[in-house]
Amino acid sequence: MDKYEVNMDTKSNKICKRETYFYVVKLVSIVGIIGICMCICLGCSTKKISIKKKCDIDFTVVEQSDIPAKLSEEIANKKENGFKLTYSDGNYMYIAIGYGARDTGGYNVQVKELFMTSNAIYINSSLVGPRENDMVLKATTYPYIVVKIEDNDMNVVFNT
């Protein structure tokens, strides 16, 4: 009988070890999955950046004939698809925004806001189309605007 009991204990012991092993594997798997989910959630979180306006910036809309030659050439190269450009001549920074090809005339670009923050210059612009009853030129046009401000070394952020 003693021999039989020893065999039962050995079988029981093996069963306990096997159950413990599967329990540990399940526990490690669950902890691993939770860890991966936490990493994904933290990695995908967004941080809201607040833009604190320091001051509005005075600007001048530049006539086509007064645009520096290098900038004018760059505008001509990119006008088909639209552009957001800056150019500095040492005294002034020129900010150019183009909205690409349009089928008719009557479009213009408006600067809604131009301001400075502690680390960048922000420009908000919009494309204004012709009104319903306006007579417009039936030709491809390329609406854009160039403004100039006093030169500085800050980056420009375009919001169009």
mmCIF file of C-alpha atoms in Angstrom:
data_model
loop_
_atom_site.group_PDB
_atom_site.id
_atom_site.type_symbol
_atom_site.label_atom_id
_atom_site.label_comp_id
_atom_site.label_asym_id
_atom_site.label_seq_id
_atom_site.Cartn_x
_atom_site.Cartn_y
_atom_site.Cartn_z
ATOM 1 C CA MET A 1 0.000 0.000 0.000
ATOM 2 C CA ASP A 2 2.784 2.369 0.847
ATOM 3 C CA LYS A 3 4.130 1.937 -2.634
ATOM 4 C CA TYR A 4 0.758 2.869 -4.089
ATOM 5 C CA GLU A 5 0.506 5.996 -1.959
ATOM 6 C CA VAL A 6 3.965 7.107 -3.020
ATOM 7 C CA ASN A 7 2.962 6.748 -6.642
ATOM 8 C CA MET A 8 -0.156 8.840 -6.040
ATOM 9 C CA ASP A 9 1.882 11.521 -4.347
ATOM 10 C CA THR A 10 4.296 11.589 -7.278
ATOM 11 C CA LYS A 11 1.425 11.853 -9.766
ATOM 12 C CA SER A 12 -0.257 14.468 -7.633
ATOM 13 C CA ASN A 13 3.003 16.355 -7.343
ATOM 14 C CA LYS A 14 3.488 16.265 -11.131
ATOM 15 C CA ILE A 15 -0.063 17.504 -11.644
ATOM 16 C CA CYS A 16 0.536 20.357 -9.158
ATOM 17 C CA LYS A 17 3.776 21.318 -10.898
ATOM 18 C CA ARG A 18 2.034 21.288 -14.281
ATOM 19 C CA GLU A 19 -0.864 23.419 -12.975
ATOM 20 C CA THR A 20 1.585 25.827 -11.369
ATOM 21 C CA TYR A 21 3.525 26.090 -14.631
ATOM 22 C CA PHE A 22 0.362 26.888 -16.623
ATOM 23 C CA TYR A 23 -0.720 29.377 -13.958
ATOM 24 C CA VAL A 24 2.646 31.176 -14.180
ATOM 25 C CA VAL A 25 2.503 31.189 -18.003
ATOM 26 C CA LYS A 26 -1.017 32.678 -17.926
ATOM 27 C CA LEU A 27 0.008 35.280 -15.375
ATOM 28 C CA VAL A 28 3.100 36.320 -17.349
ATOM 29 C CA SER A 29 1.035 36.479 -20.558
ATOM 30 C CA ILE A 30 -1.623 38.672 -18.964
ATOM 31 C CA VAL A 31 0.955 41.001 -17.415
ATOM 32 C CA GLY A 32 2.755 41.191 -20.781
ATOM 33 C CA ILE A 33 -0.428 42.028 -22.666
ATOM 34 C CA ILE A 34 -1.346 44.709 -20.123
ATOM 35 C CA GLY A 35 2.174 46.152 -20.411
ATOM 36 C CA ILE A 36 1.985 46.269 -24.203
ATOM 37 C CA CYS A 37 -1.443 47.942 -24.058
ATOM 38 C CA MET A 38 -0.118 50.571 -21.650
ATOM 39 C CA CYS A 39 2.855 51.285 -23.915
ATOM 40 C CA ILE A 40 0.576 51.674 -26.914
ATOM 41 C CA CYS A 41 -1.803 53.963 -25.027
ATOM 42 C CA LEU A 42 0.989 56.145 -23.695
ATOM 43 C CA GLY A 43 2.723 56.253 -27.068
ATOM 44 C CA CYS A 44 -0.449 57.334 -28.836
ATOM 45 C CA SER A 45 -1.427 60.024 -26.373
ATOM 46 C CA THR A 46 -1.431 63.578 -27.620
ATOM 47 C CA LYS A 47 -0.197 66.617 -25.841
ATOM 48 C CA LYS A 48 -2.131 69.788 -26.420
ATOM 49 C CA ILE A 49 0.224 72.618 -27.202
ATOM 50 C CA SER A 50 -1.038 75.994 -26.178
ATOM 51 C CA ILE A 51 -0.062 78.896 -28.374
ATOM 52 C CA LYS A 52 0.332 82.030 -26.315
ATOM 53 C CA LYS A 53 0.325 85.090 -28.513
ATOM 54 C CA LYS A 54 2.908 87.669 -27.473
ATOM 55 C CA CYS A 55 1.963 90.337 -29.992
ATOM 56 C CA ASP A 56 0.499 90.997 -33.416
ATOM 57 C CA ILE A 57 3.035 91.714 -36.145
ATOM 58 C CA ASP A 58 2.707 94.667 -38.487
ATOM 59 C CA PHE A 59 3.085 93.634 -42.109
ATOM 60 C CA THR A 60 2.969 95.080 -45.592
ATOM 61 C CA VAL A 61 1.406 93.348 -48.587
ATOM 62 C CA VAL A 62 4.069 93.333 -51.300
ATOM 63 C CA GLU A 63 3.123 94.289 -54.857
ATOM 64 C CA GLN A 64 4.160 91.806 -57.535
ATOM 65 C CA SER A 65 6.716 94.238 -58.970
ATOM 66 C CA ASP A 66 8.399 94.636 -55.543
ATOM 67 C CA ILE A 67 8.881 90.922 -54.791
ATOM 68 C CA PRO A 68 12.597 90.001 -54.666
ATOM 69 C CA ALA A 69 13.731 88.198 -57.839
ATOM 70 C CA LYS A 70 14.709 84.931 -56.102
ATOM 71 C CA LEU A 71 11.369 84.703 -54.318
ATOM 72 C CA SER A 72 9.476 85.616 -57.484
ATOM 73 C CA GLU A 73 11.266 82.813 -59.345
ATOM 74 C CA GLU A 74 10.402 80.310 -56.604
ATOM 75 C CA ILE A 75 6.752 81.406 -56.698
ATOM 76 C CA ALA A 76 6.662 80.912 -60.478
ATOM 77 C CA ASN A 77 8.059 77.388 -60.070
ATOM 78 C CA LYS A 78 5.546 76.373 -57.387
ATOM 79 C CA LYS A 79 2.402 78.344 -58.245
ATOM 80 C CA GLU A 80 0.638 75.418 -59.968
ATOM 81 C CA ASN A 81 0.282 73.324 -56.802
ATOM 82 C CA GLY A 82 0.339 75.994 -54.118
ATOM 83 C CA PHE A 83 3.135 76.950 -51.749
ATOM 84 C CA LYS A 84 4.163 78.266 -48.355
ATOM 85 C CA LEU A 85 7.488 80.072 -48.566
ATOM 86 C CA THR A 86 9.680 82.384 -46.564
ATOM 87 C CA TYR A 87 12.549 84.466 -47.870
ATOM 88 C CA SER A 88 14.900 86.834 -46.083
ATOM 89 C CA ASP A 89 17.013 89.566 -47.635
ATOM 90 C CA GLY A 90 18.691 90.515 -44.353
ATOM 91 C CA ASN A 91 16.371 93.446 -43.617
ATOM 92 C CA TYR A 92 12.951 91.937 -44.217
ATOM 93 C CA MET A 93 11.381 88.518 -44.093
ATOM 94 C CA TYR A 94 8.952 87.809 -46.914
ATOM 95 C CA ILE A 95 6.169 85.317 -46.296
ATOM 96 C CA ALA A 96 4.430 83.971 -49.401
ATOM 97 C CA ILE A 97 1.325 81.805 -49.540
ATOM 98 C CA GLY A 98 -0.194 80.447 -52.749
ATOM 99 C CA TYR A 99 -3.291 78.312 -53.166
ATOM 100 C CA GLY A 100 -2.532 76.676 -56.525
ATOM 101 C CA ALA A 101 -4.326 76.806 -59.871
ATOM 102 C CA ARG A 102 -7.955 77.971 -60.054
ATOM 103 C CA ASP A 103 -10.214 77.753 -63.113
ATOM 104 C CA THR A 104 -11.350 81.374 -62.982
ATOM 105 C CA GLY A 105 -10.322 84.780 -61.741
ATOM 106 C CA GLY A 106 -11.909 86.540 -58.793
ATOM 107 C CA TYR A 107 -9.917 84.788 -56.076
ATOM 108 C CA ASN A 108 -7.795 86.551 -53.508
ATOM 109 C CA VAL A 109 -5.805 85.593 -50.448
ATOM 110 C CA GLN A 110 -6.429 87.289 -47.125
ATOM 111 C CA VAL A 111 -4.154 87.340 -44.111
ATOM 112 C CA LYS A 112 -6.457 86.869 -41.150
ATOM 113 C CA GLU A 113 -3.790 86.975 -38.471
ATOM 114 C CA LEU A 114 -0.024 87.380 -38.188
ATOM 115 C CA PHE A 115 1.412 87.150 -34.695
ATOM 116 C CA MET A 116 4.452 86.174 -32.667
ATOM 117 C CA THR A 117 4.764 83.672 -29.836
ATOM 118 C CA SER A 118 7.803 82.974 -27.706
ATOM 119 C CA ASN A 119 9.230 80.596 -30.300
ATOM 120 C CA ALA A 120 7.579 81.179 -33.713
ATOM 121 C CA ILE A 121 5.640 83.456 -36.029
ATOM 122 C CA TYR A 122 2.137 82.300 -36.944
ATOM 123 C CA ILE A 123 0.295 83.334 -40.077
ATOM 124 C CA ASN A 124 -3.363 82.495 -40.666
ATOM 125 C CA SER A 125 -4.660 83.032 -44.166
ATOM 126 C CA SER A 126 -7.648 82.084 -46.283
ATOM 127 C CA LEU A 127 -8.606 81.915 -49.928
ATOM 128 C CA VAL A 128 -11.633 84.013 -50.803
ATOM 129 C CA GLY A 129 -13.439 83.033 -53.985
ATOM 130 C CA PRO A 130 -15.632 85.099 -56.261
ATOM 131 C CA ARG A 131 -19.196 85.738 -55.191
ATOM 132 C CA GLU A 132 -21.999 84.079 -57.086
ATOM 133 C CA ASN A 133 -22.926 87.139 -59.184
ATOM 134 C CA ASP A 134 -19.367 88.411 -59.779
ATOM 135 C CA MET A 135 -18.121 88.608 -63.337
ATOM 136 C CA VAL A 136 -14.895 86.619 -63.463
ATOM 137 C CA LEU A 137 -12.144 85.959 -65.952
ATOM 138 C CA LYS A 138 -12.509 82.501 -67.539
ATOM 139 C CA ALA A 139 -8.826 81.599 -67.352
ATOM 140 C CA THR A 140 -6.541 79.714 -65.008
ATOM 141 C CA THR A 141 -5.298 81.937 -62.193
ATOM 142 C CA TYR A 142 -2.874 81.374 -59.328
ATOM 143 C CA PRO A 143 -3.965 83.346 -56.266
ATOM 144 C CA TYR A 144 -1.197 84.141 -53.802
ATOM 145 C CA ILE A 145 -0.063 86.807 -51.396
ATOM 146 C CA VAL A 146 3.354 88.005 -50.279
ATOM 147 C CA VAL A 147 3.762 89.985 -47.075
ATOM 148 C CA LYS A 148 6.890 91.418 -45.547
ATOM 149 C CA ILE A 149 7.823 91.915 -41.937
ATOM 150 C CA GLU A 150 10.972 92.972 -40.124
ATOM 151 C CA ASP A 151 13.527 90.187 -40.380
ATOM 152 C CA ASN A 152 14.112 87.863 -37.447
ATOM 153 C CA ASP A 153 15.371 84.326 -37.013
ATOM 154 C CA MET A 154 12.078 82.769 -35.941
ATOM 155 C CA ASN A 155 10.350 79.902 -37.720
ATOM 156 C CA VAL A 156 7.057 80.568 -39.478
ATOM 157 C CA VAL A 157 4.022 78.356 -38.887
ATOM 158 C CA PHE A 158 1.444 78.474 -41.683
ATOM 159 C CA ASN A 159 -2.251 77.968 -40.883
ATOM 160 C CA THR A 160 -4.222 77.980 -44.103
#
